Amino acid sequence: MFGSTLVKKESGSASPDSDSDQRFERPKGLRGVYYHPITQIIMLGFVCFLCPGMFNALTGLGGGGQMHATTSANSTCALYAMYAFFAFFSGTVNNKIGAKWTLFLGSFGYALYEGSYLAVNIHPNAGGFVVGAGAALGVTAAFLWTAQGSIMLSYATEAQKGVFISIFWGIFNLGAVVGSAVSFGQNFHSTTLRTIVVVFLILTLIGVIIPLLMADPDKMPRTDGTKVVTPRHPSWESEFYNLWVAIISDPMILLLFPMFFASNHFYTWHHSIQSAGAAGVWRMDAIGFPYMNIFISTWCLVAAGLVLSFPMIYLRVRDTTVLDDETILKMELEQVQARENAK
């Protein structure tokens, strides 16, 4: 769209094989505004505001009384069940095709799911389509949130990560404001649900387009001039192999799984293992499980998750990420690429 933006500065101390240690001249003018990391984070925030944000607002309306409660619960169960499975592989997809295109693919499911609300409003017997759309959304949501995390954290310098996270979540959570405003307008003006769904669907389709307008991560310099480290897109075989190695080489990660599970278990009222918790509790609600039992299970899971995750949090979690981590990542990616080229 704008051509190459990275012009390497002269640096006698930088290694010629390590872009993460070198500084690049930032573009000027409108191009500089477009390629500024904060601009890209704002665009990312609006993608999630218009896609998962509108999804949250629409589901918060409860189908406007047009959808059977069991259909709604089963579609959400299918959503999180598929999310739980595909979240394990979404990082592989993100590494293979890049964060920009992963974000683009991930936004489609939200439009499909909101379209299913319109379908069931027109044809009340289209409950099966709603459940199927929920399952499809589970797949694409895993892609979207993986790309979101990749972009949000990789574009920031160490000192900017808190600011970037705040900007993104501030924009994204405006969806709750929109949902409340639409709900108020629906009750005040007696607006039909079909009109509301059409408006939400149009807004979501705008969100689907935004990733196509975002910058290529390969062309993104940070504010300090360092280049964003991106994967070298190895083969699918090596991606799945590295996924398996990551799981078995650091078993302490397993200690976090109960906490992930518990964090979404209560979503009847309010990605991977986390989404499995949401799938379970939505299914419990659909079959009429006593609410007091669900309430007790929520607190038991939270307590168990915190206890089991404490060793991992205490021993492994750090307040900052040192530059060496990015350098090691780049070296590993170059080694994988070298092995692929040797085949």
Protein backbone atom coordinates (compact mmCIF):
# COMPACT_ATOMS: atom_id res chain seq x y z
CA MET A 1 0.00 0.00 0.00
CA PHE A 2 2.69 2.46 0.97
CA GLY A 3 5.74 0.49 -0.10
CA SER A 4 8.69 -0.30 2.06
CA THR A 5 9.01 1.89 5.13
CA LEU A 6 12.11 0.55 6.84
CA VAL A 7 15.38 2.28 6.03
CA LYS A 8 18.28 0.94 8.04
CA LYS A 9 20.38 3.47 9.92
CA GLU A 10 24.13 3.20 10.08
CA SER A 11 25.16 1.40 13.26
CA GLY A 12 28.62 0.06 13.83
CA SER A 13 27.61 -1.84 16.95
CA ALA A 14 24.72 -3.75 15.44
CA SER A 15 25.14 -7.21 14.09
CA PRO A 16 24.29 -7.39 10.40
CA ASP A 17 22.25 -10.54 11.03
CA SER A 18 20.13 -9.18 13.85
CA ASP A 19 17.41 -6.68 12.92
CA SER A 20 16.19 -6.61 16.51
CA ASP A 21 19.45 -4.88 17.58
CA GLN A 22 19.40 -2.32 14.75
CA ARG A 23 17.55 0.97 14.40
CA PHE A 24 15.48 1.93 11.37
CA GLU A 25 14.47 5.37 10.24
CA ARG A 26 10.78 5.96 10.78
CA PRO A 27 8.67 7.22 7.84
CA LYS A 28 7.56 10.85 7.79
CA GLY A 29 4.29 12.69 7.11
CA LEU A 30 1.03 10.82 6.59
CA ARG A 31 2.94 7.60 6.05
CA GLY A 32 4.54 8.07 9.45
CA VAL A 33 1.11 8.53 11.03
CA TYR A 34 -0.24 5.42 9.31
CA TYR A 35 2.75 3.28 10.30
CA HIS A 36 2.83 4.58 13.87
CA PRO A 37 2.25 1.67 16.29
CA ILE A 38 -0.46 3.58 18.18
CA THR A 39 -2.39 4.11 14.92
CA GLN A 40 -2.27 0.39 14.25
CA ILE A 41 -3.35 -0.43 17.82
CA ILE A 42 -6.31 1.95 17.46
CA MET A 43 -7.29 0.19 14.22
CA LEU A 44 -6.92 -3.15 15.99
CA GLY A 45 -9.13 -1.86 18.80
CA PHE A 46 -11.86 -0.93 16.34
CA VAL A 47 -11.68 -4.37 14.71
CA CYS A 48 -12.45 -5.94 18.07
CA PHE A 49 -14.97 -3.22 18.94
CA LEU A 50 -16.90 -3.87 15.72
CA CYS A 51 -16.58 -7.68 15.74
CA PRO A 52 -16.44 -9.25 19.22
CA GLY A 53 -17.69 -5.96 20.68
CA MET A 54 -20.89 -6.06 18.62
CA PHE A 55 -21.15 -9.79 19.33
CA ASN A 56 -21.10 -9.07 23.07
CA ALA A 57 -23.66 -6.29 22.69
CA LEU A 58 -26.00 -8.44 20.60
CA THR A 59 -25.81 -11.50 22.82
CA GLY A 60 -26.36 -9.18 25.78
CA LEU A 61 -29.77 -8.39 24.30
CA GLY A 62 -30.61 -12.08 24.65
CA GLY A 63 -32.01 -12.38 21.15
CA GLY A 64 -34.68 -9.86 22.05
CA GLY A 65 -36.91 -12.72 23.21
CA GLN A 66 -36.95 -14.16 19.67
CA MET A 67 -34.54 -17.04 20.33
CA HIS A 68 -35.24 -19.99 22.59
CA ALA A 69 -32.99 -19.99 25.64
CA THR A 70 -31.84 -23.55 24.91
CA THR A 71 -30.83 -22.62 21.35
CA SER A 72 -28.85 -19.66 22.63
CA ALA A 73 -27.10 -21.74 25.30
CA ASN A 74 -26.30 -24.57 22.85
CA SER A 75 -24.87 -22.17 20.27
CA THR A 76 -22.62 -20.63 22.92
CA CYS A 77 -21.59 -24.10 24.08
CA ALA A 78 -20.67 -25.02 20.48
CA LEU A 79 -18.78 -21.74 20.15
CA TYR A 80 -16.53 -22.29 23.14
CA ALA A 81 -16.08 -26.01 22.48
CA MET A 82 -14.68 -25.24 19.02
CA TYR A 83 -12.71 -22.32 20.45
CA ALA A 84 -11.16 -24.64 23.04
CA PHE A 85 -9.95 -27.04 20.37
CA PHE A 86 -8.78 -24.64 17.67
CA ALA A 87 -7.07 -22.24 20.09
CA PHE A 88 -4.29 -24.82 20.40
CA PHE A 89 -3.55 -24.42 16.68
CA SER A 90 -4.35 -20.74 16.12
CA GLY A 91 -0.79 -19.72 17.00
CA THR A 92 0.47 -22.05 14.29
CA VAL A 93 -1.88 -20.45 11.76
CA ASN A 94 -0.76 -16.99 12.90
CA ASN A 95 2.90 -17.91 12.41
CA LYS A 96 2.24 -19.41 9.00
CA ILE A 97 0.07 -16.77 7.30
CA GLY A 98 0.90 -13.73 9.45
CA ALA A 99 -1.04 -11.73 12.05
CA LYS A 100 -2.76 -9.44 9.53
CA TRP A 101 -4.40 -12.25 7.56
CA THR A 102 -5.14 -14.26 10.70
CA LEU A 103 -6.98 -11.23 12.07
CA PHE A 104 -8.90 -10.89 8.79
CA LEU A 105 -9.98 -14.54 8.81
CA GLY A 106 -10.85 -14.34 12.48
CA SER A 107 -13.34 -11.51 11.99
CA PHE A 108 -15.58 -13.41 9.54
CA GLY A 109 -17.23 -15.65 12.12
CA TYR A 110 -18.71 -12.71 13.99
CA ALA A 111 -20.58 -11.52 10.91
CA LEU A 112 -21.85 -15.06 10.29
CA TYR A 113 -23.05 -15.42 13.86
CA GLU A 114 -24.88 -12.10 13.83
CA GLY A 115 -26.41 -13.11 10.51
CA SER A 116 -27.79 -16.21 12.23
CA TYR A 117 -29.66 -13.94 14.64
CA LEU A 118 -31.27 -12.29 11.64
CA ALA A 119 -32.08 -15.70 10.16
CA VAL A 120 -33.79 -16.96 13.31
CA ASN A 121 -35.74 -13.71 13.52
CA ILE A 122 -37.08 -14.30 10.00
CA HIS A 123 -37.37 -18.10 10.28
CA PRO A 124 -37.98 -19.15 13.92
CA ASN A 125 -37.07 -22.77 13.12
CA ALA A 126 -33.51 -21.88 12.08
CA GLY A 127 -32.09 -22.81 15.47
CA GLY A 128 -29.71 -25.34 13.91
CA PHE A 129 -28.12 -22.60 11.82
CA VAL A 130 -27.52 -20.55 14.97
CA VAL A 131 -25.73 -23.49 16.61
CA GLY A 132 -23.66 -24.08 13.46
CA ALA A 133 -22.77 -20.39 13.26
CA GLY A 134 -21.69 -20.54 16.89
CA ALA A 135 -19.36 -23.44 16.09
CA ALA A 136 -17.89 -21.55 13.13
CA LEU A 137 -17.38 -18.49 15.31
CA GLY A 138 -15.46 -20.63 17.80
CA VAL A 139 -12.92 -21.44 15.08
CA THR A 140 -12.52 -17.89 13.81
CA ALA A 141 -12.52 -16.31 17.28
CA ALA A 142 -9.45 -18.37 18.15
CA PHE A 143 -7.71 -16.86 15.11
CA LEU A 144 -8.80 -13.30 15.89
CA TRP A 145 -7.69 -13.25 19.52
CA THR A 146 -4.37 -14.90 18.73
CA ALA A 147 -3.62 -12.26 16.08
CA GLN A 148 -4.81 -9.54 18.45
CA GLY A 149 -2.38 -10.55 21.18
CA SER A 150 0.45 -10.93 18.70
CA ILE A 151 -0.02 -7.44 17.25
CA MET A 152 -0.74 -5.64 20.51
CA LEU A 153 2.38 -6.86 22.29
CA SER A 154 4.85 -7.05 19.40
CA TYR A 155 4.31 -3.44 18.24
CA ALA A 156 5.04 -1.97 21.69
CA THR A 157 8.41 -1.28 23.24
CA GLU A 158 8.88 -2.60 26.77
CA ALA A 159 7.89 0.78 28.26
CA GLN A 160 4.77 1.08 26.07
CA LYS A 161 3.10 -2.28 26.67
CA GLY A 162 0.83 -1.01 29.44
CA VAL A 163 -0.23 1.99 27.34
CA PHE A 164 -0.97 -0.15 24.27
CA ILE A 165 -2.98 -2.64 26.33
CA SER A 166 -4.97 0.24 27.84
CA ILE A 167 -5.70 1.79 24.44
CA PHE A 168 -6.88 -1.50 22.97
CA TRP A 169 -9.09 -2.57 25.87
CA GLY A 170 -10.51 0.92 26.25
CA ILE A 171 -11.73 0.91 22.64
CA PHE A 172 -12.85 -2.72 22.73
CA ASN A 173 -14.88 -2.35 25.92
CA LEU A 174 -16.86 0.50 24.42
CA GLY A 175 -18.89 -2.41 23.08
CA ALA A 176 -20.47 -2.73 26.51
CA VAL A 177 -21.52 0.93 26.31
CA VAL A 178 -23.01 0.39 22.85
CA GLY A 179 -24.85 -2.70 24.04
CA SER A 180 -26.41 -0.83 26.95
CA ALA A 181 -27.33 2.11 24.71
CA VAL A 182 -28.95 -0.14 22.12
CA SER A 183 -30.84 -2.03 24.81
CA PHE A 184 -32.12 1.27 26.22
CA GLY A 185 -33.10 2.48 22.75
CA GLN A 186 -34.88 -0.79 22.05
CA ASN A 187 -37.02 -0.44 25.16
CA PHE A 188 -37.56 3.32 24.81
CA HIS A 189 -38.53 3.38 21.14
CA SER A 190 -39.81 -0.23 20.81
CA THR A 191 -37.36 -0.87 17.95
CA THR A 192 -37.70 -4.28 16.32
CA LEU A 193 -34.87 -6.75 16.86
CA ARG A 194 -34.50 -7.22 13.11
CA THR A 195 -33.52 -3.58 12.65
CA ILE A 196 -31.02 -3.80 15.49
CA VAL A 197 -29.43 -6.97 14.10
CA VAL A 198 -29.09 -5.42 10.63
CA VAL A 199 -27.34 -2.38 12.12
CA PHE A 200 -25.00 -4.59 14.15
CA LEU A 201 -24.28 -6.77 11.12
CA ILE A 202 -23.34 -3.75 9.00
CA LEU A 203 -21.01 -2.50 11.73
CA THR A 204 -19.41 -5.93 12.03
CA LEU A 205 -18.83 -6.12 8.27
CA ILE A 206 -16.99 -2.79 8.54
CA GLY A 207 -14.83 -4.42 11.20
CA VAL A 208 -14.10 -7.31 8.83
CA ILE A 209 -12.69 -4.84 6.28
CA ILE A 210 -10.39 -2.96 8.68
CA PRO A 211 -7.66 -5.68 8.85
CA LEU A 212 -7.19 -5.31 5.09
CA LEU A 213 -6.32 -1.65 5.67
CA MET A 214 -3.79 -2.32 8.42
CA ALA A 215 -0.03 -2.27 7.85
CA ASP A 216 2.01 -5.38 7.17
CA PRO A 217 3.84 -6.32 10.41
CA ASP A 218 7.02 -6.90 8.38
CA LYS A 219 7.07 -3.18 7.57
CA MET A 220 6.37 -1.95 11.09
CA PRO A 221 9.10 -0.13 13.04
CA ARG A 222 8.51 0.52 16.72
CA THR A 223 8.72 4.05 18.08
CA ASP A 224 12.36 3.47 19.10
CA GLY A 225 13.27 2.40 15.55
CA THR A 226 13.61 -1.33 16.24
CA LYS A 227 11.94 -3.72 13.83
CA VAL A 228 9.02 -5.90 14.87
CA VAL A 229 10.23 -9.52 15.00
CA THR A 230 7.91 -11.69 12.92
CA PRO A 231 8.03 -15.45 12.27
CA ARG A 232 9.73 -16.63 9.09
CA HIS A 233 6.64 -18.69 8.17
CA PRO A 234 8.09 -22.23 8.30
CA SER A 235 6.21 -25.24 6.97
CA TRP A 236 3.06 -26.64 8.57
CA GLU A 237 5.03 -29.72 9.56
CA SER A 238 7.60 -27.76 11.54
CA GLU A 239 4.88 -25.55 13.05
CA PHE A 240 2.97 -28.50 14.49
CA TYR A 241 6.21 -30.11 15.63
CA ASN A 242 7.23 -26.94 17.47
CA LEU A 243 3.76 -26.76 19.02
CA TRP A 244 4.22 -30.26 20.41
CA VAL A 245 7.72 -29.42 21.66
CA ALA A 246 6.41 -26.30 23.40
CA ILE A 247 3.78 -28.33 25.25
CA ILE A 248 6.05 -31.16 26.42
CA SER A 249 9.22 -29.15 27.08
CA ASP A 250 7.67 -26.81 29.68
CA PRO A 251 5.26 -28.87 31.81
CA MET A 252 4.81 -25.98 34.26
CA ILE A 253 2.43 -24.47 31.70
CA LEU A 254 -0.02 -27.22 32.67
CA LEU A 255 -0.32 -25.64 36.13
CA LEU A 256 -2.09 -22.67 34.52
CA PHE A 257 -4.78 -24.78 32.83
CA PRO A 258 -7.17 -24.95 35.84
CA MET A 259 -7.01 -21.15 36.17
CA PHE A 260 -7.71 -20.74 32.44
CA PHE A 261 -10.66 -23.12 32.79
CA ALA A 262 -12.09 -21.28 35.80
CA SER A 263 -11.72 -17.83 34.24
CA ASN A 264 -14.48 -18.47 31.68
CA HIS A 265 -16.57 -20.94 33.67
CA PHE A 266 -18.89 -18.19 34.91
CA TYR A 267 -19.69 -16.74 31.47
CA THR A 268 -23.37 -17.70 31.73
CA TRP A 269 -23.62 -14.47 33.67
CA HIS A 270 -20.86 -12.48 32.37
CA HIS A 271 -9.43 -19.34 24.35
CA SER A 272 -8.20 -23.15 24.55
CA ILE A 273 -8.69 -24.53 28.10
CA GLN A 274 -10.30 -21.22 29.04
CA SER A 275 -13.00 -21.68 26.42
CA ALA A 276 -13.64 -25.25 27.52
CA GLY A 277 -14.76 -23.83 30.85
CA ALA A 278 -17.25 -21.56 29.12
CA ALA A 279 -18.52 -24.42 26.94
CA GLY A 280 -19.12 -26.56 30.00
CA VAL A 281 -21.08 -24.02 31.99
CA TRP A 282 -23.22 -22.97 29.04
CA ARG A 283 -24.14 -26.62 28.51
CA MET A 284 -24.95 -26.97 32.21
CA ASP A 285 -27.29 -24.01 31.87
CA ALA A 286 -28.92 -25.44 28.74
CA ILE A 287 -29.86 -28.72 30.46
CA GLY A 288 -31.27 -26.92 33.50
CA PHE A 289 -28.46 -27.56 35.98
CA PRO A 290 -29.30 -25.85 39.34
CA TYR A 291 -27.83 -22.36 39.48
CA MET A 292 -26.60 -22.80 43.03
CA ASN A 293 -24.56 -25.82 41.91
CA ILE A 294 -23.06 -23.78 39.04
CA PHE A 295 -22.31 -20.96 41.49
CA ILE A 296 -20.51 -23.32 43.89
CA SER A 297 -18.55 -24.98 41.05
CA THR A 298 -17.39 -21.55 39.88
CA TRP A 299 -15.84 -20.64 43.23
CA CYS A 300 -14.30 -24.10 43.67
CA LEU A 301 -12.64 -23.85 40.25
CA VAL A 302 -11.36 -20.34 40.94
CA ALA A 303 -9.80 -21.43 44.24
CA ALA A 304 -8.23 -24.55 42.72
CA GLY A 305 -6.95 -22.60 39.73
CA LEU A 306 -5.25 -19.99 41.88
CA VAL A 307 -3.59 -22.61 44.08
CA LEU A 308 -2.28 -24.67 41.16
CA SER A 309 -1.09 -21.66 39.17
CA PHE A 310 0.79 -20.03 42.05
CA PRO A 311 4.10 -21.94 41.49
CA MET A 312 4.11 -20.99 37.80
CA ILE A 313 3.26 -17.35 38.51
CA TYR A 314 5.82 -17.02 41.32
CA LEU A 315 8.70 -18.77 39.55
CA ARG A 316 8.23 -17.87 35.90
CA VAL A 317 6.19 -14.69 35.41
CA ARG A 318 8.23 -11.48 35.13
CA ASP A 319 7.22 -7.84 35.09
CA THR A 320 9.27 -7.14 31.97
CA THR A 321 10.51 -8.91 28.86
CA VAL A 322 14.21 -8.46 28.22
CA LEU A 323 15.55 -7.88 24.73
CA ASP A 324 17.34 -11.22 24.87
CA ASP A 325 13.97 -12.97 24.56
CA GLU A 326 13.36 -11.38 21.16
CA THR A 327 16.91 -12.09 20.06
CA ILE A 328 16.55 -15.76 21.03
CA LEU A 329 13.22 -15.93 19.20
CA LYS A 330 14.77 -14.51 16.05
CA MET A 331 17.67 -16.97 16.22
CA GLU A 332 15.26 -19.89 16.62
CA LEU A 333 13.19 -18.73 13.66
CA GLU A 334 16.29 -18.37 11.51
CA GLN A 335 17.39 -21.90 12.47
CA VAL A 336 13.98 -23.29 11.50
CA GLN A 337 14.12 -21.44 8.19
CA ALA A 338 17.62 -22.77 7.53
CA ARG A 339 16.45 -26.34 8.13
CA GLU A 340 13.51 -25.80 5.78
CA ASN A 341 15.79 -24.43 3.04
CA ALA A 342 18.15 -27.38 3.45
CA LYS A 343 15.39 -29.89 2.65
